[in-house]
Amino acid sequence: MDASILLSELKSANHEMRQVVTAIEEIAKQTNLLSLNSAIEAARVGEAGRGFSVVADEIKKLATRSFTSTKESAEIIENIQTKANEVMAVRTADMAYDTIDKVDRNLFERNCDAQAWAGFDKVKNCFISTIPGNIQEANQLLKTLVDIYEVYFDLYVLDTEGTIVAAGVHRELIGKNLADRDWFKKVKSTNTISVTDLYFSTVENRHTVAYSCPIRSDNGQIVGYFSSRFNRDFIYDILDSARIGQRGEIFLINKDGYVIACRSRKGILVDNLKNLVAAQRCMKGDTYGYTFEVDQRGNGKIYGYAHTRGYNAYKGKNWSAIISEVL
């Protein structure tokens, strides 16, 4: 059984215990009132009420013990509630940490793909005009890679001026110049692997992440650029498999707090979580933790969070995972 469900059941049982203690406390109050009334009645009748006075005294002792017991029980229950919340909070933070780690590992592989494929002979041959059918071979290679890996919308080879010379899927884009795109300007200015944040591609007509890197000839000269378009829908495989509660939520946010993935698939690059203390801590670079907060509807929630640490040579994009559970 999921640990979050067990913790939820523990908290529910704890709430029932609190209700029982409250009922006992009310009975103790009534018993104490009965004791007081009995003592008054015993005093009124004088010597004849001596036996009644003894009974009244015993009732008072019972009420006092009840008050003491209920107070101790309430403290124990409150402690159990606090510990249950802390256990759930740590588990929620752990799940956020595991989620962002899996995302980082996935994006690291995409980082490696671009650099490896930029070195393939059929890719470099695009810029050797003396090789017959070089562009057709490159197109076929790129299409094969798209089909085999299944995590890319498309793969492109561009010359140093930003013109597409080969494409895996959108062959109609061959000859189109993309030199004005931010991702191309970045890779050309740095001449090393460059990764965008999540953005909406007008070419793909959907959200994507672009990985771009130089293509070098055998003598090390930059002859062009390789660029991939990652299908970020595969990140949802990670989010959907996270073992959170039925009323729990999971988000990926970028460095500015905008939602870049969530289970509902809604509000992408529109909704912003920067009002949450958990998100604020992530945006400052805190790598791991949890907060107890109240949402806009007044519900108490636990927010576990984890900020990207990157993976090996991949430094990450300052993304963070945030998971909420209802208290």
Tab-separated table of C-alpha atoms in Angstrom, residues 109-299:
chain	number	residue	atom	x	y	z
A	109	GLU	CA	20.693	11.699	-21.979
A	110	ARG	CA	19.225	14.193	-24.449
A	111	ASN	CA	22.278	16.364	-23.861
A	112	CYS	CA	24.521	13.410	-24.741
A	113	ASP	CA	22.434	12.483	-27.788
A	114	ALA	CA	22.926	15.857	-29.469
A	115	GLN	CA	26.685	15.871	-28.934
A	116	ALA	CA	27.098	12.269	-30.091
A	117	TRP	CA	24.952	12.623	-33.202
A	118	ALA	CA	26.698	15.842	-34.221
A	119	GLY	CA	29.785	13.689	-34.695
A	120	PHE	CA	28.192	11.115	-36.999
A	121	ASP	CA	29.816	10.968	-40.430
A	122	LYS	CA	26.494	11.272	-42.260
A	123	VAL	CA	25.819	14.487	-40.325
A	124	LYS	CA	29.255	15.962	-41.042
A	125	ASN	CA	29.002	14.882	-44.675
A	126	CYS	CA	26.180	17.399	-45.178
A	127	PHE	CA	28.913	19.969	-45.607
A	128	ILE	CA	31.000	17.993	-48.107
A	129	SER	CA	29.431	18.724	-51.473
A	130	THR	CA	31.542	16.130	-53.297
A	131	ILE	CA	29.705	13.238	-51.611
A	132	PRO	CA	26.717	12.151	-53.757
A	133	GLY	CA	23.390	11.895	-51.941
A	134	ASN	CA	24.859	13.288	-48.737
A	135	ILE	CA	21.741	15.275	-47.786
A	136	GLN	CA	19.393	12.375	-48.503
A	137	GLU	CA	21.504	10.085	-46.317
A	138	ALA	CA	21.501	12.654	-43.523
A	139	ASN	CA	17.724	13.066	-43.770
A	140	GLN	CA	17.228	9.314	-43.535
A	141	LEU	CA	19.590	9.025	-40.569
A	142	LEU	CA	17.771	11.781	-38.689
A	143	LYS	CA	14.381	10.202	-39.409
A	144	THR	CA	15.654	6.822	-38.203
A	145	LEU	CA	16.925	8.374	-34.949
A	146	VAL	CA	13.569	10.109	-34.395
A	147	ASP	CA	11.712	6.827	-34.934
A	148	ILE	CA	14.013	4.709	-32.757
A	149	TYR	CA	14.333	7.052	-29.792
A	150	GLU	CA	10.678	8.187	-29.810
A	151	VAL	CA	11.412	11.171	-27.559
A	152	TYR	CA	12.048	13.751	-30.268
A	153	PHE	CA	9.748	15.806	-32.444
A	154	ASP	CA	12.515	16.390	-34.965
A	155	LEU	CA	16.267	16.653	-35.559
A	156	TYR	CA	17.938	19.320	-37.698
A	157	VAL	CA	21.293	20.040	-39.286
A	158	LEU	CA	22.012	23.725	-39.980
A	159	ASP	CA	24.887	25.523	-41.630
A	160	THR	CA	26.882	28.220	-39.846
A	161	GLU	CA	24.458	30.890	-41.067
A	162	GLY	CA	21.434	29.169	-39.511
A	163	THR	CA	19.901	27.623	-42.633
A	164	ILE	CA	18.453	24.120	-42.287
A	165	VAL	CA	20.228	21.701	-44.630
A	166	ALA	CA	18.763	18.422	-43.328
A	167	ALA	CA	15.744	17.378	-41.244
A	168	GLY	CA	14.356	14.122	-39.939
A	169	VAL	CA	10.639	14.898	-40.116
A	170	HIS	CA	9.911	18.369	-41.475
A	171	ARG	CA	11.757	18.160	-44.773
A	172	GLU	CA	9.742	21.141	-46.005
A	173	LEU	CA	11.857	23.292	-43.653
A	174	ILE	CA	15.074	22.559	-45.538
A	175	GLY	CA	16.362	25.895	-46.807
A	176	LYS	CA	14.610	27.876	-44.070
A	177	ASN	CA	16.859	30.240	-42.132
A	178	LEU	CA	16.544	30.233	-38.335
A	179	ALA	CA	19.425	32.562	-37.512
A	180	ASP	CA	17.050	34.897	-35.641
A	181	ARG	CA	16.090	32.209	-33.089
A	182	ASP	CA	17.459	32.663	-29.589
A	183	TRP	CA	18.654	29.063	-29.385
A	184	PHE	CA	20.712	29.470	-32.575
A	185	LYS	CA	22.228	32.741	-31.403
A	186	LYS	CA	23.182	31.061	-28.124
A	187	VAL	CA	24.877	28.005	-29.635
A	188	LYS	CA	26.692	30.108	-32.235
A	189	SER	CA	27.976	32.561	-29.637
A	190	THR	CA	29.181	29.856	-27.240
A	191	ASN	CA	30.139	27.155	-29.753
A	192	THR	CA	29.323	24.484	-27.202
A	193	ILE	CA	26.247	22.455	-26.221
A	194	SER	CA	23.317	24.767	-25.497
A	195	VAL	CA	19.951	23.855	-23.977
A	196	THR	CA	16.878	26.077	-23.972
A	197	ASP	CA	14.269	26.316	-21.272
A	198	LEU	CA	10.836	24.974	-22.167
A	199	TYR	CA	9.302	27.183	-24.863
A	200	PHE	CA	6.507	27.086	-27.428
A	201	SER	CA	7.901	26.290	-30.859
A	202	THR	CA	6.018	27.821	-33.773
A	203	VAL	CA	7.702	25.261	-36.031
A	204	GLU	CA	6.525	22.259	-33.997
A	205	ASN	CA	3.376	24.073	-32.821
A	206	ARG	CA	3.873	22.767	-29.280
A	207	HIS	CA	6.110	23.090	-26.241
A	208	THR	CA	9.606	21.705	-26.539
A	209	VAL	CA	13.205	21.939	-25.358
A	210	ALA	CA	15.958	22.502	-27.941
A	211	TYR	CA	19.412	20.928	-27.620
A	212	SER	CA	21.952	22.436	-29.987
A	213	CYS	CA	25.684	21.950	-30.459
A	214	PRO	CA	28.419	22.606	-33.053
A	215	ILE	CA	29.229	20.140	-35.817
A	216	ARG	CA	32.987	19.941	-36.303
A	217	SER	CA	34.930	18.632	-39.263
A	218	ASP	CA	37.653	16.039	-38.825
A	219	ASN	CA	40.184	18.836	-38.329
A	220	GLY	CA	38.062	20.503	-35.613
A	221	GLN	CA	36.607	23.345	-37.666
A	222	ILE	CA	32.981	24.268	-36.976
A	223	VAL	CA	31.061	23.579	-40.182
A	224	GLY	CA	27.485	23.700	-38.878
A	225	TYR	CA	25.130	23.032	-35.990
A	226	PHE	CA	23.018	20.107	-34.847
A	227	SER	CA	19.718	20.813	-33.076
A	228	SER	CA	17.086	18.494	-31.580
A	229	ARG	CA	13.518	19.100	-30.410
A	230	PHE	CA	12.719	17.105	-27.297
A	231	ASN	CA	9.164	15.870	-26.818
A	232	ARG	CA	8.699	16.960	-23.229
A	233	ASP	CA	5.523	14.834	-22.994
A	234	PHE	CA	7.838	12.030	-21.929
A	235	ILE	CA	8.486	13.935	-18.711
A	236	TYR	CA	4.866	13.158	-17.836
A	237	ASP	CA	5.808	9.485	-17.578
A	238	ILE	CA	7.904	10.517	-14.588
A	239	LEU	CA	5.238	12.733	-13.041
A	240	ASP	CA	2.423	10.230	-13.557
A	241	SER	CA	4.410	7.414	-11.920
A	242	ALA	CA	5.145	9.422	-8.752
A	243	ARG	CA	3.423	7.731	-5.796
A	244	ILE	CA	1.558	10.635	-4.228
A	245	GLY	CA	-1.813	10.804	-2.471
A	246	GLN	CA	-5.122	10.928	-4.335
A	247	ARG	CA	-5.481	14.618	-3.482
A	248	GLY	CA	-1.813	15.346	-3.957
A	249	GLU	CA	-0.401	17.447	-6.795
A	250	ILE	CA	2.954	17.488	-8.538
A	251	PHE	CA	4.531	20.302	-10.548
A	252	LEU	CA	7.716	21.111	-12.395
A	253	ILE	CA	8.532	24.817	-12.417
A	254	ASN	CA	11.208	26.786	-14.224
A	255	LYS	CA	13.626	29.310	-12.705
A	256	ASP	CA	10.913	31.999	-12.728
A	257	GLY	CA	8.268	29.862	-11.008
A	258	TYR	CA	6.187	29.117	-14.103
A	259	VAL	CA	4.632	25.659	-14.340
A	260	ILE	CA	6.289	23.659	-17.118
A	261	ALA	CA	4.625	20.328	-16.325
A	262	CYS	CA	1.842	19.042	-14.074
A	263	ARG	CA	-0.516	16.074	-14.060
A	264	SER	CA	-3.470	18.083	-15.357
A	265	ARG	CA	-1.383	19.243	-18.377
A	266	LYS	CA	-2.961	22.680	-17.915
A	267	GLY	CA	-1.563	26.138	-17.288
A	268	ILE	CA	1.821	25.402	-18.892
A	269	LEU	CA	3.983	28.547	-18.946
A	270	VAL	CA	0.893	30.427	-17.715
A	271	ASP	CA	0.384	29.433	-14.066
A	272	ASN	CA	3.045	30.656	-11.665
A	273	LEU	CA	3.729	29.236	-8.180
A	274	LYS	CA	6.073	31.960	-6.939
A	275	ASN	CA	3.534	32.874	-4.231
A	276	LEU	CA	4.421	29.600	-2.461
A	277	VAL	CA	7.226	29.695	0.079
A	278	ALA	CA	8.361	26.317	-1.276
A	279	ALA	CA	8.668	27.746	-4.788
A	280	GLN	CA	10.495	30.806	-3.501
A	281	ARG	CA	13.056	28.587	-1.804
A	282	CYS	CA	13.531	26.570	-4.987
A	283	MET	CA	14.010	29.714	-7.023
A	284	LYS	CA	16.733	30.780	-4.586
A	285	GLY	CA	18.498	27.477	-5.187
A	286	ASP	CA	17.555	25.505	-2.056
A	287	THR	CA	18.065	21.905	-3.124
A	288	TYR	CA	15.620	20.098	-0.821
A	289	GLY	CA	13.039	20.684	1.883
A	290	TYR	CA	9.391	21.110	2.788
A	291	THR	CA	6.994	23.754	4.042
A	292	PHE	CA	3.607	23.815	5.753
A	293	GLU	CA	1.363	26.357	4.027
A	294	VAL	CA	-2.285	27.295	3.554
A	295	ASP	CA	-3.597	27.434	-0.013
A	296	GLN	CA	-6.006	30.007	-1.460
A	297	ARG	CA	-8.989	27.937	-0.306
A	298	GLY	CA	-7.743	27.832	3.266
A	299	ASN	CA	-6.603	24.197	3.138
